[in-house]
mmCIF file with all atom_site columns, C-alpha atoms in Angstrom:
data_model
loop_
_atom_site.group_PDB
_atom_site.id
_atom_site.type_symbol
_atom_site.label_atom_id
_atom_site.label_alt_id
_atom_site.label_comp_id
_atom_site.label_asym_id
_atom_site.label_entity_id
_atom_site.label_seq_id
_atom_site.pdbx_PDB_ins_code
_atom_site.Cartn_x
_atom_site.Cartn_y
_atom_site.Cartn_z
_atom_site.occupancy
_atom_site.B_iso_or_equiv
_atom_site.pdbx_formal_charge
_atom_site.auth_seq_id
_atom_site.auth_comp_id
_atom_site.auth_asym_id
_atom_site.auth_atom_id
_atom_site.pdbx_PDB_model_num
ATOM 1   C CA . UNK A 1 1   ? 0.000   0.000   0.000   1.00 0.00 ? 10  UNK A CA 1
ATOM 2   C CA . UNK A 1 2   ? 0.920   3.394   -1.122  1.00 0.00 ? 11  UNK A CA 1
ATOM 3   C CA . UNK A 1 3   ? 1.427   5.851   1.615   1.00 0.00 ? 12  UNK A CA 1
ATOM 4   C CA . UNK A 1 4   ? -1.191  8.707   1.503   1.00 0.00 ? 13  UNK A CA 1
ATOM 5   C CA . UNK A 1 5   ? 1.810   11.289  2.163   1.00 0.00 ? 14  UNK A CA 1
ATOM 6   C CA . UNK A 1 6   ? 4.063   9.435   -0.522  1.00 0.00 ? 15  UNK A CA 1
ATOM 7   C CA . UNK A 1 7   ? 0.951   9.609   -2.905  1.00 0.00 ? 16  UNK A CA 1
ATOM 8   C CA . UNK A 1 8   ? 0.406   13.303  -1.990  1.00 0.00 ? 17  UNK A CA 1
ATOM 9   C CA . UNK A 1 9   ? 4.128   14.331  -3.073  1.00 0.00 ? 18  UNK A CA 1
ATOM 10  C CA . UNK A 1 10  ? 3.650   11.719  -5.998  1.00 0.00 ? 19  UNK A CA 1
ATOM 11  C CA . UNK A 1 11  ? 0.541   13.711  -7.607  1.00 0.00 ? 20  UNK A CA 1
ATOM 12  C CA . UNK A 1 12  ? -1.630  16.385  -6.580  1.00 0.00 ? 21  UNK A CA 1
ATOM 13  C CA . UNK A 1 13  ? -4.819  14.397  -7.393  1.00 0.00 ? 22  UNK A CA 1
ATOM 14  C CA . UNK A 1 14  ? -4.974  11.201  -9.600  1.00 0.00 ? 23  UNK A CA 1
ATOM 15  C CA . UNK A 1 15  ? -6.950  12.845  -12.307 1.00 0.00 ? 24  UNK A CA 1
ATOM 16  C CA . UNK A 1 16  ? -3.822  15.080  -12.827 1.00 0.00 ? 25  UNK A CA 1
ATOM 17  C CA . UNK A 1 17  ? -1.968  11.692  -14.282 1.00 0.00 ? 26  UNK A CA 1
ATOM 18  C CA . UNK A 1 18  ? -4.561  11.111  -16.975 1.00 0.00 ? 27  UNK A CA 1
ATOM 19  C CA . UNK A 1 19  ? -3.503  12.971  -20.625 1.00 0.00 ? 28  UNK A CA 1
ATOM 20  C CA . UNK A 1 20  ? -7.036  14.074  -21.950 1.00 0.00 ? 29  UNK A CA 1
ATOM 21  C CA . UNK A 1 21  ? -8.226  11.413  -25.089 1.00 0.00 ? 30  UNK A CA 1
ATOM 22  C CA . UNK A 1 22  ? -8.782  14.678  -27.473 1.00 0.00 ? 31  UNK A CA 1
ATOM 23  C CA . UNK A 1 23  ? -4.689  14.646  -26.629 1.00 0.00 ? 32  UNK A CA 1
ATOM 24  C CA . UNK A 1 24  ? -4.101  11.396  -27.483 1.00 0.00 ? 33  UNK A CA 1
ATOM 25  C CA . UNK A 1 25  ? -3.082  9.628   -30.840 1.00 0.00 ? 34  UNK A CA 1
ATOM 26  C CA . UNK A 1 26  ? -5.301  7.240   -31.796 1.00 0.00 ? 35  UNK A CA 1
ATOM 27  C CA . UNK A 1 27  ? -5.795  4.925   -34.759 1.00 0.00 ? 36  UNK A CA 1
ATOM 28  C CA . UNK A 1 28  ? -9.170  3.236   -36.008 1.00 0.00 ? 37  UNK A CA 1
ATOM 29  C CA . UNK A 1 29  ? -9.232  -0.523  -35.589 1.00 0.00 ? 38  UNK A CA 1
ATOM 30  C CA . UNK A 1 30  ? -10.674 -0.625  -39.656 1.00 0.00 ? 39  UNK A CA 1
ATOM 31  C CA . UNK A 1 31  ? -7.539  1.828   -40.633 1.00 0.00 ? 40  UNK A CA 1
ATOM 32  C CA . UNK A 1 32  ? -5.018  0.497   -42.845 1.00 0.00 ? 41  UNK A CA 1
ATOM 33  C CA . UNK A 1 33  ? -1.506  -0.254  -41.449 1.00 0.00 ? 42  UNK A CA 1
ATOM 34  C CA . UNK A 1 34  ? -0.098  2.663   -43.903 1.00 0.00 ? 43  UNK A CA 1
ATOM 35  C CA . UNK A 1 35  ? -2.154  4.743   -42.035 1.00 0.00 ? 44  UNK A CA 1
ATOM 36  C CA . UNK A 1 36  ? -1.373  3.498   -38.588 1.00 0.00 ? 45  UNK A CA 1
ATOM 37  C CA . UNK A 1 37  ? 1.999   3.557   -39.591 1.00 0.00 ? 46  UNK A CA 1
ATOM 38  C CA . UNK A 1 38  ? 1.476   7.254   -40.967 1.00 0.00 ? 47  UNK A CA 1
ATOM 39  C CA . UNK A 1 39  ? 0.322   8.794   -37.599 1.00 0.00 ? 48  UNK A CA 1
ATOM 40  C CA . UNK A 1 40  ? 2.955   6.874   -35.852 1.00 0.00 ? 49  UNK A CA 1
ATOM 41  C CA . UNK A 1 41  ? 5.893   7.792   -37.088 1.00 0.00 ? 50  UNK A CA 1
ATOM 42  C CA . UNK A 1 42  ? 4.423   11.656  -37.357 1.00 0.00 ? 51  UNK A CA 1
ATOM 43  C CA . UNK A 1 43  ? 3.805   11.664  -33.869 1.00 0.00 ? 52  UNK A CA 1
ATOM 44  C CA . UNK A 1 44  ? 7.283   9.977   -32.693 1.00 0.00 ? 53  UNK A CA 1
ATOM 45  C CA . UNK A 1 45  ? 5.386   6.954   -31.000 1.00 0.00 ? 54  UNK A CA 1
ATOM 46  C CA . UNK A 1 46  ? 6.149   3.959   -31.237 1.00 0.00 ? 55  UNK A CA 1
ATOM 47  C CA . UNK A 1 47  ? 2.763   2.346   -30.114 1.00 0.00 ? 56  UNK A CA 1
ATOM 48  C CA . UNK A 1 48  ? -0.409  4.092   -29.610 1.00 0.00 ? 57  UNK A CA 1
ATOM 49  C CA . UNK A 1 49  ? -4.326  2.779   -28.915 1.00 0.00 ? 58  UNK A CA 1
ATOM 50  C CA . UNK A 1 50  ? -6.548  1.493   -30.929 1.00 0.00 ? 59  UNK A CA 1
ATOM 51  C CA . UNK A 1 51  ? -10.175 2.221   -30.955 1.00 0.00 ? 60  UNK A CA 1
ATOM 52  C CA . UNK A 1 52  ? -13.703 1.727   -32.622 1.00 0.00 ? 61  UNK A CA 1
ATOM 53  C CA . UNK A 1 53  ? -15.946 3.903   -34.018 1.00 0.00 ? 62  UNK A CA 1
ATOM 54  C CA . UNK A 1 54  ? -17.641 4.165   -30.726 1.00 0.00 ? 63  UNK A CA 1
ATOM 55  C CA . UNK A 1 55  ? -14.303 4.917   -29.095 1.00 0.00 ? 64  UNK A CA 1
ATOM 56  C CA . UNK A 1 56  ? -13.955 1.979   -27.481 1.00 0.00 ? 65  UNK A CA 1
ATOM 57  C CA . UNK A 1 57  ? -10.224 1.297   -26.922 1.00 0.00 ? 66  UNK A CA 1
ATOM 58  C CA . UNK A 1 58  ? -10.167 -2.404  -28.534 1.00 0.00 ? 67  UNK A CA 1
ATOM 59  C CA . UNK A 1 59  ? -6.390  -3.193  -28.860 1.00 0.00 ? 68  UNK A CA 1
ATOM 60  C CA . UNK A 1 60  ? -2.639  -1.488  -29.262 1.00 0.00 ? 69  UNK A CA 1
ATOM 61  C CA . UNK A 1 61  ? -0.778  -1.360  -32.449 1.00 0.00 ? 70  UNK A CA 1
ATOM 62  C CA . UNK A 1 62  ? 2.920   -0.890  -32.493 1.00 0.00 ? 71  UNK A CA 1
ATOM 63  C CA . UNK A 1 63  ? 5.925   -0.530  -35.330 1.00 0.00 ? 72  UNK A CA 1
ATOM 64  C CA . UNK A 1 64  ? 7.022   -3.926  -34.166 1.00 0.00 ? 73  UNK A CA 1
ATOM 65  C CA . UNK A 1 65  ? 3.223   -5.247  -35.048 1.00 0.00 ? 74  UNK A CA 1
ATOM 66  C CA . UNK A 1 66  ? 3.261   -3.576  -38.234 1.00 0.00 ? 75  UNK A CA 1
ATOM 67  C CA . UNK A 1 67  ? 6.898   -4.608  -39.446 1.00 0.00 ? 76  UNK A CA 1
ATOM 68  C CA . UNK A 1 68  ? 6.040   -8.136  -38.336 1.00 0.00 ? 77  UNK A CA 1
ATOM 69  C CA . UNK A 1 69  ? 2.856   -8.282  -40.314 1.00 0.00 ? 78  UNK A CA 1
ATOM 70  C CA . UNK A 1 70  ? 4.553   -6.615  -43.796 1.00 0.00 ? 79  UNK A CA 1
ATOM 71  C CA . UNK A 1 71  ? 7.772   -9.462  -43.767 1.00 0.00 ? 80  UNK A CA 1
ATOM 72  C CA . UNK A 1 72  ? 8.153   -11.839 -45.996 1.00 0.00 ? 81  UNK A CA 1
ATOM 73  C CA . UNK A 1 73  ? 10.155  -14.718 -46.746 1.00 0.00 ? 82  UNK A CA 1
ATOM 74  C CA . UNK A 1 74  ? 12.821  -12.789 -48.387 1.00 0.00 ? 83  UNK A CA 1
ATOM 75  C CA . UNK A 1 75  ? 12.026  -8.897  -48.213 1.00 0.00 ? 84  UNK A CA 1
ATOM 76  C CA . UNK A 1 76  ? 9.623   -6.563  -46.765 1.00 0.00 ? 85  UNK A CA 1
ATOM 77  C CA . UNK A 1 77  ? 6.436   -6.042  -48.477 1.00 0.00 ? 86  UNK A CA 1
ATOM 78  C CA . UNK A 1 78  ? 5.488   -1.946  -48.139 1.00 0.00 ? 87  UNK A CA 1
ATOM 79  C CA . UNK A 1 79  ? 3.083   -2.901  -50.705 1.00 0.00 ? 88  UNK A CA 1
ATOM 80  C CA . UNK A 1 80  ? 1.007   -5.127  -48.276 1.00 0.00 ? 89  UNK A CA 1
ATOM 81  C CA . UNK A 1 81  ? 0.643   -1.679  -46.072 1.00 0.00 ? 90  UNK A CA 1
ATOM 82  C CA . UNK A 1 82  ? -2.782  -0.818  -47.497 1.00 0.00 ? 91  UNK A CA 1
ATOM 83  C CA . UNK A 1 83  ? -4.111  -4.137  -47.622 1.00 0.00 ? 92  UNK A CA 1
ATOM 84  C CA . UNK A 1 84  ? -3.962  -5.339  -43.563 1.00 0.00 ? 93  UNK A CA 1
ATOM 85  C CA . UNK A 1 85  ? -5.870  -3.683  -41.165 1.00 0.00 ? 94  UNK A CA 1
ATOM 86  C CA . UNK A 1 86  ? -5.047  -2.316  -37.901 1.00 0.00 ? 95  UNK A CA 1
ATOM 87  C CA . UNK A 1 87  ? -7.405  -5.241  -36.100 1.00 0.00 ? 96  UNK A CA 1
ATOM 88  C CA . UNK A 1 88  ? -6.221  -7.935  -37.982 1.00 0.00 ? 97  UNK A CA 1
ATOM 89  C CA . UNK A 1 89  ? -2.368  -7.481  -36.055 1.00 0.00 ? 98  UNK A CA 1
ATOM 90  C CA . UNK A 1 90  ? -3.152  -5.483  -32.979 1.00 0.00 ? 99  UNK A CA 1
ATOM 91  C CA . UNK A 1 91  ? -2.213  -6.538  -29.684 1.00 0.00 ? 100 UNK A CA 1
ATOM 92  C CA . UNK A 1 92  ? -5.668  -7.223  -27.911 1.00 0.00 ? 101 UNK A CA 1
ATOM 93  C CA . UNK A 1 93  ? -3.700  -8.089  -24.526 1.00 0.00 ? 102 UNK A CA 1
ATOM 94  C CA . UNK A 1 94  ? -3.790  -4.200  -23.387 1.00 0.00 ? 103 UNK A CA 1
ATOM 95  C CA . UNK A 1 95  ? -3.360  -2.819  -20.133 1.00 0.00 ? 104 UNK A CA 1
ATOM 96  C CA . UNK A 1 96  ? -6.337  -0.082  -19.002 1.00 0.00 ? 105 UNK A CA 1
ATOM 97  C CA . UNK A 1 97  ? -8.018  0.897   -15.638 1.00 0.00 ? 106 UNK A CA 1
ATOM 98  C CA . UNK A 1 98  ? -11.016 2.453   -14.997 1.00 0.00 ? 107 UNK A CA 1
ATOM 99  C CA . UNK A 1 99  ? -11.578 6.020   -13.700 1.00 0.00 ? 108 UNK A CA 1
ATOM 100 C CA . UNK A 1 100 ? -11.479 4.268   -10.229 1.00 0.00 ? 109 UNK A CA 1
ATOM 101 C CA . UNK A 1 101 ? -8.339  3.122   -10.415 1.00 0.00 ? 110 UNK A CA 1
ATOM 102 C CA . UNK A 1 102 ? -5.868  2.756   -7.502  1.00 0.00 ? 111 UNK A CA 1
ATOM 103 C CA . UNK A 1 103 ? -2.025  4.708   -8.060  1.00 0.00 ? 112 UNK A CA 1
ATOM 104 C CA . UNK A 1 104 ? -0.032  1.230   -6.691  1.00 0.00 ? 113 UNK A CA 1
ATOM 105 C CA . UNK A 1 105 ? -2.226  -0.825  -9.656  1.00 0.00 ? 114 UNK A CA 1
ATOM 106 C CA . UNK A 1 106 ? -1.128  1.816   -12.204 1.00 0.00 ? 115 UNK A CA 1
ATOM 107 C CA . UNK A 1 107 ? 2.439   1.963   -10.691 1.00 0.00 ? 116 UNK A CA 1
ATOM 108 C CA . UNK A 1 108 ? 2.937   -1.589  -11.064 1.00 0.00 ? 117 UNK A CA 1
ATOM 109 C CA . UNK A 1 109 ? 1.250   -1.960  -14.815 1.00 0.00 ? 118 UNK A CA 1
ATOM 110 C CA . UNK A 1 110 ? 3.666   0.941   -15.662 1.00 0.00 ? 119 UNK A CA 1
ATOM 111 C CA . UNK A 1 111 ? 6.562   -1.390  -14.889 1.00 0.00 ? 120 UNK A CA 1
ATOM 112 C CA . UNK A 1 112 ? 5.913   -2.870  -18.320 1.00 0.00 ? 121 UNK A CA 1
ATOM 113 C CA . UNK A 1 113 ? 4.291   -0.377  -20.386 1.00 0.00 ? 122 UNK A CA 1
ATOM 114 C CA . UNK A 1 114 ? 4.818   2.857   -21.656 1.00 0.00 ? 123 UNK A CA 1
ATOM 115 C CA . UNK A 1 115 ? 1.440   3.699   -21.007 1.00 0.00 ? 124 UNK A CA 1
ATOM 116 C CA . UNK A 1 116 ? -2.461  2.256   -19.303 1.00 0.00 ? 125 UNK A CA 1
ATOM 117 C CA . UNK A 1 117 ? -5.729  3.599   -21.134 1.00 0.00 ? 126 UNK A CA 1
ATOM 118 C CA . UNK A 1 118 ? -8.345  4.746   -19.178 1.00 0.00 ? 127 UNK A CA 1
ATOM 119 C CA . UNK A 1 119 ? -11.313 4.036   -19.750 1.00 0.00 ? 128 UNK A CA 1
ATOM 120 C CA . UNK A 1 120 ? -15.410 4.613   -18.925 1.00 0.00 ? 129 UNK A CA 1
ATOM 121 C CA . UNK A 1 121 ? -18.129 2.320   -17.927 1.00 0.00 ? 130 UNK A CA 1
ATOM 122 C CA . UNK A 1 122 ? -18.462 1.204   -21.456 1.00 0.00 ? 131 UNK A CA 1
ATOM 123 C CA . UNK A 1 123 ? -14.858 0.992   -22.385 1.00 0.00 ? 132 UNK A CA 1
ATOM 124 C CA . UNK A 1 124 ? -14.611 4.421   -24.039 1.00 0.00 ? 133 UNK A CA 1
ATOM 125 C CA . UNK A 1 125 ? -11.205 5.667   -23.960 1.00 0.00 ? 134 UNK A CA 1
ATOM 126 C CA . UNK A 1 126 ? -11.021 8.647   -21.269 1.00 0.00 ? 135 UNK A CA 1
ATOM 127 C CA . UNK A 1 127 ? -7.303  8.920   -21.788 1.00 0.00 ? 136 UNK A CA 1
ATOM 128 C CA . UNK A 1 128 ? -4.225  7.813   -20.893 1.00 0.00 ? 137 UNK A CA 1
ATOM 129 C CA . UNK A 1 129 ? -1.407  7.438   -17.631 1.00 0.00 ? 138 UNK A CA 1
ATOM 130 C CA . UNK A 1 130 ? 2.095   7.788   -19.208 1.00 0.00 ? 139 UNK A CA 1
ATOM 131 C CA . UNK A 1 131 ? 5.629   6.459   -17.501 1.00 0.00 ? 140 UNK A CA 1
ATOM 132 C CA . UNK A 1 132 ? 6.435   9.608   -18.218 1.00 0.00 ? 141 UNK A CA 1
ATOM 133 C CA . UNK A 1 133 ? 4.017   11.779  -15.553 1.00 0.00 ? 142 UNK A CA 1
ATOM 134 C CA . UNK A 1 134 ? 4.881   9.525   -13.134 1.00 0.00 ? 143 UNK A CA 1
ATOM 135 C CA . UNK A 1 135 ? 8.666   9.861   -13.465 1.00 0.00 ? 144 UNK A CA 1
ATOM 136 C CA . UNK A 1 136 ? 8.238   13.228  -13.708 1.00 0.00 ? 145 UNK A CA 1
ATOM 137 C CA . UNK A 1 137 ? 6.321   12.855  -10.405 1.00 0.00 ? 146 UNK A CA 1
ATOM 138 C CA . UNK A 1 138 ? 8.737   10.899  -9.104  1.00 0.00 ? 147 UNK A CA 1
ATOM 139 C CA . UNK A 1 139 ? 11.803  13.022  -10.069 1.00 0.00 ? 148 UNK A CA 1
ATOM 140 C CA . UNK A 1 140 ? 9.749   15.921  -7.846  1.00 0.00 ? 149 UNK A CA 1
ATOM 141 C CA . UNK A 1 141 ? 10.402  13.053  -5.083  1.00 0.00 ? 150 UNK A CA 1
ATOM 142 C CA . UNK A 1 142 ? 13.748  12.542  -4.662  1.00 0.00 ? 151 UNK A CA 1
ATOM 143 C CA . UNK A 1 143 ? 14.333  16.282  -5.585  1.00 0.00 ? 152 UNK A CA 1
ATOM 144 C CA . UNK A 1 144 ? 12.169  17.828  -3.004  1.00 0.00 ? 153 UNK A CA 1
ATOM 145 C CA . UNK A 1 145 ? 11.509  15.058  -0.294  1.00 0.00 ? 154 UNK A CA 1
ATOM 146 C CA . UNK A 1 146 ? 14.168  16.398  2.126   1.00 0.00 ? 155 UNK A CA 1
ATOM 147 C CA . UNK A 1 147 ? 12.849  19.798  1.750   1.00 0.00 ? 156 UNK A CA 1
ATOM 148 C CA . UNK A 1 148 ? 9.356   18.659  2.990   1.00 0.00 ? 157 UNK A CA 1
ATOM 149 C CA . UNK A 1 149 ? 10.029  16.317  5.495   1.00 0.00 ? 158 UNK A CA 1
ATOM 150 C CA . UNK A 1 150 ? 12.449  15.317  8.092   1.00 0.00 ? 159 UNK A CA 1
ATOM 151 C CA . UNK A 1 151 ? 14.396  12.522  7.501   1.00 0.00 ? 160 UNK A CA 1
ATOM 152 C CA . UNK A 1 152 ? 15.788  10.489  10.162  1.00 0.00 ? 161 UNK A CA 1
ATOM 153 C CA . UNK A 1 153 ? 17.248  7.018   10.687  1.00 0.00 ? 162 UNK A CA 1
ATOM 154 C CA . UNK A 1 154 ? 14.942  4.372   12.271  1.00 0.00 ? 163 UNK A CA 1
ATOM 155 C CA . UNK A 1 155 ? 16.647  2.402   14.822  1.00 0.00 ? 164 UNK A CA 1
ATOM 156 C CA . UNK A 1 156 ? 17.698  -0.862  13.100  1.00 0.00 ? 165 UNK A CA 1
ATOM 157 C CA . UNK A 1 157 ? 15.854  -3.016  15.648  1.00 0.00 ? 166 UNK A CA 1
ATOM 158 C CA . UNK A 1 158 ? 12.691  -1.600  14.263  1.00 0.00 ? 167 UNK A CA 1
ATOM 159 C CA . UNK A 1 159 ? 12.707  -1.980  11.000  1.00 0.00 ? 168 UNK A CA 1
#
């Protein structure tokens, strides 16, 4: 469990993690890999959510997704790019959370993803908790903690 001061210095309030979804790069789960492959690499990302046309977050596509689909035997196949869709080589094994969600569940998902989508009641994407604002929150941390509190050595017997 997360300590409620530790939390406090972490974030100011948990819905200050989430990046909007009208900030978000999305790709349409019926788009064409050319496409995905189009906003990607405009955008610098190198894997980015995929939803429906109801926004429902149903999958992540990434460069390695998109290169794996598009190899052949002996070359790589641009050509193919327009003809595979998004859903036919997304990654449907996606972290998300719910607005609900509890900082030491998105901590630990965060070990091994770049990001968690958030999502609604009905799986509409909300937005999305980066590494990245919670380095940045943790950078504040070890910058600042001494500053706040007063930081003494427990006695080893009571540790």
């Amino acid at each position: 469990m997360i300590s409620e001061r530790m939390e406090d210095m972490l974030v100011s309030d948990l819905d200050s993690l989430i990046k909007p979804a009208n900030e978000v790069a999305v790709v349409g789960a019926h788009n064409t890999l050319d496409h995905a492959l189009l906003l990607m690499t405009s955008n610098k990302y190198s894997v980015v959510p995929v939803i429906d046309e109801k926004s429902r977050v149903k999958g992540l596509i990434s460069m390695p997704l998109i290169m794996e689909a598009i190899i052949g035997i002996e070359d790589v196949q641009f050509d193919q790019l327009g003809d595979i869709t998004v859903e036919e080589v997304m990654n449907t094994d996606y972290p998300v959370v719910k607005m609900d969600y509890e900082l030491e569940d998105v901590l630990r998902t965060l070990i091994h993803n770049a990001f968690i989508s958030v999502i609604d009641e009905e799986g509409v994407l909300t937005g999305i908790i980066t590494r990245q604002v919670i380095l940045t929150g943790l950078n504040r941390i070890v910058h600042n903690f001494e500053q706040v509190y007063e930081v003494k050595d427990r006695n080893r017997e009571h540790v």
